[in-house]
Amino acid sequence: KGDFPAISAYHVTLWPVLEYIEREEEAIMAEYWLVSVPGDPTPRQSWEFMNEKTNSISSNYKFNIPDLKVGTLDVLVALSDQLQKLDPFVENVARKMAQYMADILEPEDKERLHENLLVGPSKLSMEGFLNHFQWDPAKFPLRQPLPNIVDGISKMVTQIDTDLKQKSQAYNTLRSNLTTIERRATGNLMSRSLGELVKKEHFVPESEYMQTLLVVVPKSLYREWTNSYETLGEVTMVVPRSTQLIHEDSEYGLYTVTVFKKVIDEYKMHAREKKFVVRDFVYDPQAIRAEIEEKHKLEVQLKKQFGPLMNWLKVNFSQAFSAWIHLKALRVFTESVLRYSLPVNFQAVVMKPHRKAQKKLGETLHQLYAHLDTKFVVSSAEDNIDLPGLAQFGQQDYHPYVFFKVNLNLLEK
């Protein structure tokens, strides 16, 4: 009606599909490639050649890896296996840090989450840190053997992960306790806490014989309640004119009624038959006050802990993310030396494929560098297989050059 187009069942069914496509596109847009090729004849010329051939379908940046201590071939082979296992662990810790930061932020602050996911002393965005990566010799000295650097990264990130578990558990316990109290104060009258809705004057003074009950009555049955509460099931021990409506929500009203204690169970049964629900409630001002004070105490504690926790998350996210990218640099270095042999001579590049250009970029790289592996070329020709060069685009998990993906969509579960 009016200016709004009709929404068909087809459109409603299509919405989840469109949301899925949008999430997939976001993931693709956050995808970067680390590619290393031989410095033939020099790294600078390799960079210029690759950039010239691909800059129409990819944004390219030099991935600056310093001269690291190579060590022996056996060390590099063992290190390659260790890095392959450590890489997903460090990535997962960085993801958990980012996701927990998003989890504890208030809904209105989540749009500014990226302002907290900054890396390094210069407080760069994740993209900026990767695109303009500079090795940190203060944290990871270049003179150290590669296994020592890797062990240092492993210990540092493992400690961050342990601390995150402890700090998040303590904070989550506070949140859970507060949520439990808040949940009791929400919902309809059938389930919510009643302490904040009642006053002392709603109840008869403490008596050996009588007790005031709180009864939840559907709004459609108000008239029936007022006409029948004094004689429900022929129970006669009810104080006349003792009912009072003390609170309403969208579905129910909360009434009082005073009866003799000896008929409470019978009265509850007959009330239930009429769809009137007697809530189990005894007026206890001290308990009500204690719950209010406990809620206030938890709110204060949560607010007090939020600031330091958020600062810790920001600092240690930066550490974890930086460690992850340094680990990627170590993988590129190690695999490049193993692939292209000594002396060390390769050019590493950060590539961000343009929108919908992943396949084209993969095919271009294959065309440019398939010659790096003669077995690969021969096998492709003999089998008559059209391999575009990358596993995600082709039929086999192989690249004739060093290749790693980096997904910067850390909020993706």
Tab-separated table of C-alpha atoms in Angstrom:
chain	number	residue	atom	x	y	z
A	1	LYS	CA	0.000	0.000	0.000
A	2	GLY	CA	1.033	3.609	-0.460
A	3	ASP	CA	4.621	3.987	-1.663
A	4	PHE	CA	5.735	0.533	-0.510
A	5	PRO	CA	5.966	-2.277	-3.073
A	6	ALA	CA	4.195	-5.510	-2.339
A	7	ILE	CA	6.390	-8.153	-0.703
A	8	SER	CA	5.726	-11.573	-2.115
A	9	ALA	CA	6.505	-14.951	-0.580
A	10	TYR	CA	9.250	-15.197	-3.194
A	11	HIS	CA	10.993	-12.113	-1.803
A	12	VAL	CA	10.673	-13.348	1.776
A	13	THR	CA	12.187	-16.690	0.775
A	14	LEU	CA	14.982	-14.905	-1.074
A	15	TRP	CA	16.101	-12.751	1.862
A	16	PRO	CA	18.176	-15.471	3.609
A	17	VAL	CA	19.866	-16.219	0.289
A	18	LEU	CA	20.687	-12.546	-0.226
A	19	GLU	CA	22.057	-12.294	3.329
A	20	TYR	CA	24.239	-15.348	2.687
A	21	ILE	CA	25.554	-13.821	-0.557
A	22	GLU	CA	26.285	-10.556	1.264
A	23	ARG	CA	28.251	-12.388	3.967
A	24	GLU	CA	30.176	-14.318	1.324
A	25	GLU	CA	31.039	-11.098	-0.520
A	26	GLU	CA	32.240	-9.510	2.734
A	27	ALA	CA	34.505	-12.504	3.326
A	28	ILE	CA	35.885	-12.269	-0.216
A	29	MET	CA	36.512	-8.534	0.127
A	30	ALA	CA	38.512	-9.232	3.310
A	31	GLU	CA	40.637	-11.829	1.531
A	32	TYR	CA	44.283	-11.104	0.826
A	33	TRP	CA	46.880	-13.268	-0.895
A	34	LEU	CA	50.529	-13.587	0.045
A	35	VAL	CA	52.471	-14.599	-3.057
A	36	SER	CA	56.204	-15.150	-3.373
A	37	VAL	CA	58.070	-15.592	-6.666
A	38	PRO	CA	61.793	-15.819	-7.468
A	39	GLY	CA	63.714	-12.571	-7.684
A	40	ASP	CA	64.567	-13.210	-11.311
A	41	PRO	CA	66.867	-11.524	-11.987
A	42	THR	CA	66.263	-9.223	-8.993
A	43	PRO	CA	63.420	-8.875	-6.485
A	44	ARG	CA	62.726	-5.351	-7.713
A	45	GLN	CA	62.313	-6.501	-11.322
A	46	SER	CA	60.098	-9.404	-10.210
A	47	TRP	CA	57.903	-6.938	-8.331
A	48	GLU	CA	57.629	-4.585	-11.306
A	49	PHE	CA	56.796	-7.458	-13.646
A	50	MET	CA	54.087	-8.944	-11.417
A	51	ASN	CA	52.596	-5.569	-10.576
A	52	GLU	CA	52.445	-4.548	-14.242
A	53	LYS	CA	50.661	-7.777	-15.193
A	54	THR	CA	48.132	-7.809	-12.329
A	55	ASN	CA	47.476	-4.271	-11.098
A	56	SER	CA	44.297	-4.015	-13.180
A	57	ILE	CA	42.738	-6.887	-11.215
A	58	SER	CA	44.532	-6.624	-7.878
A	59	SER	CA	45.879	-4.043	-5.455
A	60	ASN	CA	49.488	-5.033	-4.802
A	61	TYR	CA	51.937	-4.172	-2.032
A	62	LYS	CA	55.475	-5.314	-1.373
A	63	PHE	CA	55.583	-7.707	1.580
A	64	ASN	CA	58.858	-6.686	3.160
A	65	ILE	CA	60.644	-9.630	4.770
A	66	PRO	CA	64.121	-8.872	6.151
A	67	ASP	CA	67.228	-11.051	5.846
A	68	LEU	CA	66.573	-13.789	8.363
A	69	LYS	CA	68.967	-16.522	9.505
A	70	VAL	CA	68.395	-19.408	7.135
A	71	GLY	CA	69.906	-22.300	9.073
A	72	THR	CA	70.136	-25.797	7.616
A	73	LEU	CA	67.750	-27.523	5.238
A	74	ASP	CA	66.643	-29.922	7.985
A	75	VAL	CA	65.804	-26.977	10.247
A	76	LEU	CA	63.747	-25.333	7.509
A	77	VAL	CA	61.805	-28.525	6.761
A	78	ALA	CA	60.993	-29.050	10.451
A	79	LEU	CA	60.131	-25.366	10.793
A	80	SER	CA	57.750	-25.567	7.836
A	81	ASP	CA	55.757	-28.298	9.594
A	82	GLN	CA	55.739	-26.384	12.882
A	83	LEU	CA	54.582	-23.172	11.216
A	84	GLN	CA	51.778	-24.983	9.414
A	85	LYS	CA	50.363	-26.069	12.787
A	86	LEU	CA	51.044	-22.834	14.639
A	87	ASP	CA	49.565	-20.506	12.001
A	88	PRO	CA	45.870	-21.470	12.511
A	89	PHE	CA	46.291	-21.390	16.306
A	90	VAL	CA	47.624	-17.817	16.299
A	91	GLU	CA	44.955	-16.757	13.810
A	92	ASN	CA	42.279	-18.278	16.036
A	93	VAL	CA	43.539	-16.378	19.093
A	94	ALA	CA	43.420	-13.096	17.155
A	95	ARG	CA	39.878	-13.977	16.022
A	96	LYS	CA	38.767	-14.767	19.570
A	97	MET	CA	40.154	-11.431	20.779
A	98	ALA	CA	38.292	-9.491	18.080
A	99	GLN	CA	35.068	-11.422	18.560
A	100	TYR	CA	35.133	-11.072	22.342
A	101	MET	CA	35.726	-7.346	21.975
A	102	ALA	CA	32.620	-7.197	19.774
A	103	ASP	CA	30.730	-9.323	22.281
A	104	ILE	CA	31.248	-7.032	25.278
A	105	LEU	CA	30.623	-3.757	23.441
A	106	GLU	CA	27.208	-2.180	23.773
A	107	PRO	CA	25.071	-2.508	20.610
A	108	GLU	CA	25.333	1.192	19.840
A	109	ASP	CA	29.161	0.981	19.995
A	110	LYS	CA	29.619	-2.047	17.732
A	111	GLU	CA	29.785	0.122	14.605
A	112	ARG	CA	32.982	1.628	16.031
A	113	LEU	CA	34.599	-1.736	16.713
A	114	HIS	CA	37.172	-1.169	13.962
A	115	GLU	CA	38.521	1.761	15.992
A	116	ASN	CA	39.605	-0.739	18.644
A	117	LEU	CA	41.091	-3.310	16.246
A	118	LEU	CA	44.298	-1.380	15.651
A	119	VAL	CA	47.773	-2.854	15.376
A	120	GLY	CA	51.267	-1.768	16.304
A	121	PRO	CA	52.706	1.452	17.773
A	122	SER	CA	51.337	3.413	14.804
A	123	LYS	CA	47.820	2.033	15.489
A	124	LEU	CA	47.259	0.886	11.930
A	125	SER	CA	44.165	-0.893	10.730
A	126	MET	CA	44.562	-4.614	10.073
A	127	GLU	CA	44.636	-3.903	6.347
A	128	GLY	CA	47.177	-1.122	6.776
A	129	PHE	CA	49.427	-3.280	8.955
A	130	LEU	CA	49.413	-6.103	6.396
A	131	ASN	CA	49.802	-3.904	3.332
A	132	HIS	CA	52.684	-1.943	4.855
A	133	PHE	CA	54.188	-4.711	6.965
A	134	GLN	CA	57.500	-3.965	8.632
A	135	TRP	CA	59.344	-6.577	10.658
A	136	ASP	CA	59.615	-5.666	14.361
A	137	PRO	CA	63.257	-6.371	15.309
A	138	ALA	CA	62.686	-5.275	18.911
A	139	LYS	CA	60.250	-8.147	19.500
A	140	PHE	CA	61.754	-10.607	17.041
A	141	PRO	CA	65.528	-9.982	16.737
A	142	LEU	CA	66.898	-10.771	13.293
A	143	ARG	CA	70.001	-12.446	14.702
A	144	GLN	CA	67.960	-15.111	16.439
A	145	PRO	CA	67.637	-18.515	14.776
A	146	LEU	CA	64.220	-18.969	13.149
A	147	PRO	CA	63.122	-21.751	15.576
A	148	ASN	CA	63.755	-19.386	18.502
A	149	ILE	CA	61.604	-16.680	16.922
A	150	VAL	CA	58.811	-19.188	16.291
A	151	ASP	CA	59.008	-20.523	19.870
A	152	GLY	CA	58.827	-16.949	21.169
A	153	ILE	CA	55.700	-16.260	19.140
A	154	SER	CA	54.150	-19.537	20.288
A	155	LYS	CA	54.780	-18.828	23.984
A	156	MET	CA	53.554	-15.236	23.743
A	157	VAL	CA	50.301	-16.101	21.974
A	158	THR	CA	49.669	-19.134	24.203
A	159	GLN	CA	49.947	-16.852	27.238
A	160	ILE	CA	47.552	-14.345	25.648
A	161	ASP	CA	45.101	-17.173	24.990
A	162	THR	CA	45.351	-18.386	28.603
A	163	ASP	CA	44.853	-14.871	29.972
A	164	LEU	CA	41.872	-14.325	27.657
A	165	LYS	CA	40.172	-17.458	28.975
A	166	GLN	CA	40.655	-16.349	32.581
A	167	LYS	CA	39.601	-12.743	32.064
A	168	SER	CA	36.609	-13.587	29.865
A	169	GLN	CA	35.426	-16.239	32.320
A	170	ALA	CA	35.502	-13.774	35.221
A	171	TYR	CA	33.726	-11.059	33.211
A	172	ASN	CA	31.182	-13.497	31.753
A	173	THR	CA	30.309	-14.720	35.254
A	174	LEU	CA	29.496	-11.158	36.281
A	175	ARG	CA	27.445	-10.610	33.126
A	176	SER	CA	25.598	-13.883	33.600
A	177	ASN	CA	24.711	-13.083	37.217
A	178	LEU	CA	23.461	-9.631	36.262
A	179	THR	CA	21.515	-11.033	33.303
A	180	THR	CA	19.829	-13.548	35.602
A	181	ILE	CA	18.655	-10.776	37.910
A	182	GLU	CA	17.559	-8.581	35.000
A	183	ARG	CA	15.728	-11.465	33.357
A	184	ARG	CA	13.755	-12.013	36.549
A	185	ALA	CA	12.640	-8.388	36.325
A	186	THR	CA	11.481	-8.721	32.703
A	187	GLY	CA	8.996	-10.883	30.877
A	188	ASN	CA	5.300	-11.094	31.648
A	189	LEU	CA	3.660	-11.466	35.045
A	190	MET	CA	3.643	-15.234	34.757
A	191	SER	CA	7.420	-15.440	35.058
A	192	ARG	CA	8.995	-12.182	36.157
A	193	SER	CA	10.120	-11.274	39.659
A	194	LEU	CA	7.400	-9.486	41.585
A	195	GLY	CA	9.483	-7.855	44.307
A	196	GLU	CA	9.790	-4.473	42.556
A	197	LEU	CA	6.036	-4.327	41.812
A	198	VAL	CA	4.634	-4.686	45.321
A	199	LYS	CA	4.560	-2.563	48.432
A	200	LYS	CA	4.122	-3.342	52.091
A	201	GLU	CA	0.560	-1.961	52.110
A	202	HIS	CA	-0.526	-4.547	49.539
A	203	PHE	CA	-0.266	-7.297	52.157
A	204	VAL	CA	-1.967	-8.034	55.440
A	205	PRO	CA	0.318	-7.621	58.439
A	206	GLU	CA	2.103	-10.815	59.450
A	207	SER	CA	-0.586	-13.082	60.761
A	208	GLU	CA	-0.824	-16.579	62.167
A	209	TYR	CA	-4.051	-17.242	60.266
A	210	MET	CA	-4.199	-15.119	57.092
A	211	GLN	CA	-1.962	-14.500	54.070
A	212	THR	CA	-2.191	-12.265	51.022
A	213	LEU	CA	-1.717	-14.071	47.712
A	214	LEU	CA	-0.670	-12.608	44.376
A	215	VAL	CA	-2.757	-13.878	41.465
A	216	VAL	CA	-2.000	-13.454	37.752
A	217	VAL	CA	-5.228	-12.962	35.795
A	218	PRO	CA	-5.550	-12.787	31.981
A	219	LYS	CA	-6.954	-9.417	30.959
A	220	SER	CA	-9.905	-11.090	29.280
A	221	LEU	CA	-10.896	-12.629	32.626
A	222	TYR	CA	-10.793	-9.523	34.829
A	223	ARG	CA	-14.584	-9.421	35.250
A	224	GLU	CA	-14.794	-13.129	36.032
A	225	TRP	CA	-12.068	-12.744	38.654
A	226	THR	CA	-13.709	-9.849	40.473
A	227	ASN	CA	-17.064	-11.655	40.440
A	228	SER	CA	-15.762	-15.008	41.657
A	229	TYR	CA	-12.572	-14.661	43.708
A	230	GLU	CA	-14.468	-14.655	47.046
A	231	THR	CA	-16.148	-18.016	46.335
A	232	LEU	CA	-13.788	-19.978	44.089
A	233	GLY	CA	-14.691	-23.671	44.359
A	234	GLU	CA	-16.982	-22.746	47.247
A	235	VAL	CA	-13.968	-21.861	49.375
A	236	THR	CA	-15.462	-19.544	51.972
A	237	MET	CA	-12.416	-18.544	53.990
A	238	VAL	CA	-11.595	-15.557	51.770
A	239	VAL	CA	-11.515	-11.996	53.074
A	240	PRO	CA	-14.305	-10.058	51.292
A	241	ARG	CA	-13.291	-7.123	49.063
A	242	SER	CA	-9.589	-7.986	49.566
A	243	THR	CA	-8.652	-8.018	45.878
A	244	GLN	CA	-6.749	-5.148	44.307
A	245	LEU	CA	-5.166	-4.710	40.876
A	246	ILE	CA	-1.590	-3.620	41.567
A	247	HIS	CA	0.125	-4.042	38.188
A	248	GLU	CA	-0.601	-4.786	34.529
A	249	ASP	CA	1.386	-5.788	31.483
A	250	SER	CA	0.192	-6.345	27.910
A	251	GLU	CA	-1.370	-9.739	28.722
A	252	TYR	CA	-2.082	-10.025	32.425
A	253	GLY	CA	-3.020	-8.194	35.575
A	254	LEU	CA	-1.604	-8.844	39.052
A	255	TYR	CA	-4.262	-9.014	41.766
A	256	THR	CA	-4.070	-9.478	45.510
A	257	VAL	CA	-6.432	-11.617	47.527
A	258	THR	CA	-6.301	-12.449	51.239
A	259	VAL	CA	-7.303	-15.908	52.425
A	260	PHE	CA	-6.913	-18.040	55.515
A	261	LYS	CA	-3.715	-20.059	55.428
A	262	LYS	CA	-5.486	-23.375	55.947
A	263	VAL	CA	-7.217	-23.098	52.527
A	264	ILE	CA	-4.311	-21.804	50.436
A	265	ASP	CA	-3.623	-25.089	48.615
A	266	GLU	CA	-7.313	-25.629	47.868
A	267	TYR	CA	-7.696	-22.048	46.691
A	268	LYS	CA	-4.704	-22.408	44.338
A	269	MET	CA	-6.223	-25.523	42.809
A	270	HIS	CA	-9.616	-23.913	42.145
A	271	ALA	CA	-7.918	-20.751	40.805
A	272	ARG	CA	-5.893	-22.821	38.353
A	273	GLU	CA	-9.099	-24.439	37.072
A	274	LYS	CA	-10.317	-20.946	36.134
A	275	LYS	CA	-6.963	-20.009	34.500
A	276	PHE	CA	-6.006	-17.790	37.435
A	277	VAL	CA	-2.405	-18.433	38.509
A	278	VAL	CA	-1.370	-17.921	42.123
A	279	ARG	CA	2.304	-16.974	42.157
A	280	ASP	CA	4.533	-18.445	44.869
A	281	PHE	CA	5.491	-15.244	46.615
A	282	VAL	CA	6.012	-14.220	50.223
A	283	TYR	CA	6.567	-10.553	50.886
A	284	ASP	CA	10.058	-10.182	52.349
A	285	PRO	CA	11.321	-6.599	52.264
A	286	GLN	CA	14.833	-7.659	53.223
A	287	ALA	CA	15.057	-10.141	50.332
A	288	ILE	CA	13.672	-7.541	47.902
A	289	ARG	CA	16.177	-4.974	49.118
A	290	ALA	CA	19.017	-7.516	48.911
A	291	GLU	CA	18.209	-8.315	45.272
A	292	ILE	CA	18.122	-4.628	44.349
A	293	GLU	CA	21.450	-4.082	46.102
A	294	GLU	CA	22.959	-7.161	44.424
A	295	LYS	CA	21.902	-5.867	41.016
A	296	HIS	CA	23.449	-2.452	41.726
A	297	LYS	CA	26.631	-4.112	43.004
A	298	LEU	CA	26.972	-6.222	39.849
A	299	GLU	CA	26.352	-3.190	37.620
A	300	VAL	CA	29.109	-1.279	39.426
A	301	GLN	CA	31.534	-4.217	39.216
A	302	LEU	CA	30.790	-4.766	35.536
A	303	LYS	CA	31.328	-1.098	34.739
A	304	LYS	CA	34.526	-1.064	36.804
A	305	GLN	CA	35.950	-4.090	34.991
A	306	PHE	CA	34.893	-3.075	31.470
A	307	GLY	CA	37.484	-0.330	30.955
A	308	PRO	CA	40.572	-2.322	32.039
A	309	LEU	CA	39.316	-5.408	30.168
A	310	MET	CA	38.757	-3.416	26.983
A	311	ASN	CA	42.224	-1.861	27.228
A	312	TRP	CA	43.758	-5.296	27.768
A	313	LEU	CA	41.894	-6.661	24.742
A	314	LYS	CA	43.058	-3.803	22.523
A	315	VAL	CA	46.709	-4.154	23.552
A	316	ASN	CA	46.773	-7.920	23.281
A	317	PHE	CA	44.776	-8.048	20.059
A	318	SER	CA	47.483	-5.856	18.585
A	319	GLN	CA	50.120	-8.271	19.904
A	320	ALA	CA	48.306	-11.369	18.620
A	321	PHE	CA	47.553	-9.921	15.186
A	322	SER	CA	51.113	-8.649	14.782
A	323	ALA	CA	52.417	-12.080	15.796
A	324	TRP	CA	50.129	-13.701	13.211
A	325	ILE	CA	51.424	-11.551	10.351
A	326	HIS	CA	55.036	-12.088	11.475
A	327	LEU	CA	54.259	-15.793	11.412
A	328	LYS	CA	52.951	-15.423	7.866
A	329	ALA	CA	56.214	-13.687	6.960
A	330	LEU	CA	58.144	-16.595	8.446
A	331	ARG	CA	56.058	-19.067	6.421
A	332	VAL	CA	56.617	-17.117	3.213
A	333	PHE	CA	60.348	-16.917	3.936
A	334	THR	CA	60.703	-20.593	4.832
A	335	GLU	CA	58.658	-21.879	1.902
A	336	SER	CA	60.412	-19.533	-0.524
A	337	VAL	CA	63.857	-20.787	0.498
A	338	LEU	CA	62.696	-24.409	0.313
A	339	ARG	CA	61.001	-23.820	-3.055
A	340	TYR	CA	63.537	-21.572	-4.771
A	341	SER	CA	66.707	-22.730	-2.984
A	342	LEU	CA	69.728	-20.653	-1.937
A	343	PRO	CA	70.941	-17.980	-2.130
A	344	VAL	CA	67.850	-16.223	-0.763
A	345	ASN	CA	66.346	-14.384	-3.715
A	346	PHE	CA	62.600	-13.899	-3.889
A	347	GLN	CA	59.960	-11.187	-3.886
A	348	ALA	CA	56.939	-11.467	-1.611
A	349	VAL	CA	53.785	-9.534	-2.469
A	350	VAL	CA	50.507	-8.782	-0.700
A	351	MET	CA	47.692	-8.993	-3.230
A	352	LYS	CA	44.103	-7.926	-2.720
A	353	PRO	CA	42.024	-9.211	-5.631
A	354	HIS	CA	39.564	-6.682	-6.969
A	355	ARG	CA	35.871	-7.426	-6.653
A	356	LYS	CA	34.904	-10.532	-8.652
A	357	ALA	CA	38.467	-10.806	-9.977
A	358	GLN	CA	39.729	-13.737	-7.881
A	359	LYS	CA	39.428	-16.283	-10.670
A	360	LYS	CA	41.003	-13.976	-13.231
A	361	LEU	CA	43.909	-13.193	-10.909
A	362	GLY	CA	44.485	-16.876	-10.188
A	363	GLU	CA	44.551	-17.683	-13.902
A	364	THR	CA	46.916	-14.783	-14.606
A	365	LEU	CA	49.363	-15.877	-11.920
A	366	HIS	CA	49.268	-19.408	-13.281
A	367	GLN	CA	50.057	-18.204	-16.770
A	368	LEU	CA	52.947	-16.092	-15.473
A	369	TYR	CA	54.549	-18.661	-13.164
A	370	ALA	CA	53.546	-22.176	-14.234
A	371	HIS	CA	57.067	-22.561	-15.661
A	372	LEU	CA	58.473	-22.576	-12.126
A	373	ASP	CA	57.578	-26.247	-11.840
A	374	THR	CA	58.278	-28.409	-14.912
A	375	LYS	CA	56.459	-31.373	-13.380
A	376	PHE	CA	53.388	-29.240	-13.023
A	377	VAL	CA	53.517	-28.153	-16.652
A	378	VAL	CA	54.113	-31.658	-17.998
A	379	SER	CA	51.390	-33.183	-15.832
A	380	SER	CA	48.903	-30.568	-16.976
A	381	ALA	CA	49.702	-31.162	-20.632
A	382	GLU	CA	49.655	-34.959	-20.400
A	383	ASP	CA	46.382	-35.094	-18.483
A	384	ASN	CA	44.814	-32.371	-20.641
A	385	ILE	CA	43.584	-30.628	-17.495
A	386	ASP	CA	42.717	-26.956	-17.559
A	387	LEU	CA	44.245	-25.785	-14.272
A	388	PRO	CA	43.732	-22.126	-13.499
A	389	GLY	CA	46.592	-22.274	-11.004
A	390	LEU	CA	44.956	-22.037	-7.596
A	391	ALA	CA	43.258	-24.754	-5.587
A	392	GLN	CA	40.145	-22.733	-4.864
A	393	PHE	CA	39.699	-22.116	-8.593
A	394	GLY	CA	40.929	-25.399	-10.018
A	395	GLN	CA	41.036	-29.122	-9.554
A	396	GLN	CA	44.130	-29.660	-7.398
A	397	ASP	CA	45.702	-28.070	-4.349
A	398	TYR	CA	48.918	-26.850	-5.893
A	399	HIS	CA	50.615	-23.602	-6.825
A	400	PRO	CA	53.876	-23.316	-8.758
A	401	TYR	CA	54.707	-20.339	-6.508
A	402	VAL	CA	54.473	-19.774	-2.752
A	403	PHE	CA	50.906	-18.867	-1.844
A	404	PHE	CA	49.002	-18.197	1.393
A	405	LYS	CA	45.593	-16.693	2.020
A	406	VAL	CA	44.948	-14.144	4.756
A	407	ASN	CA	41.307	-13.553	5.742
A	408	LEU	CA	40.995	-10.292	7.659
A	409	ASN	CA	37.289	-10.775	8.391
A	410	LEU	CA	38.107	-11.784	11.967
A	411	LEU	CA	34.518	-11.404	13.144
A	412	GLU	CA	33.451	-14.273	10.927
A	413	LYS	CA	32.632	-17.303	13.109
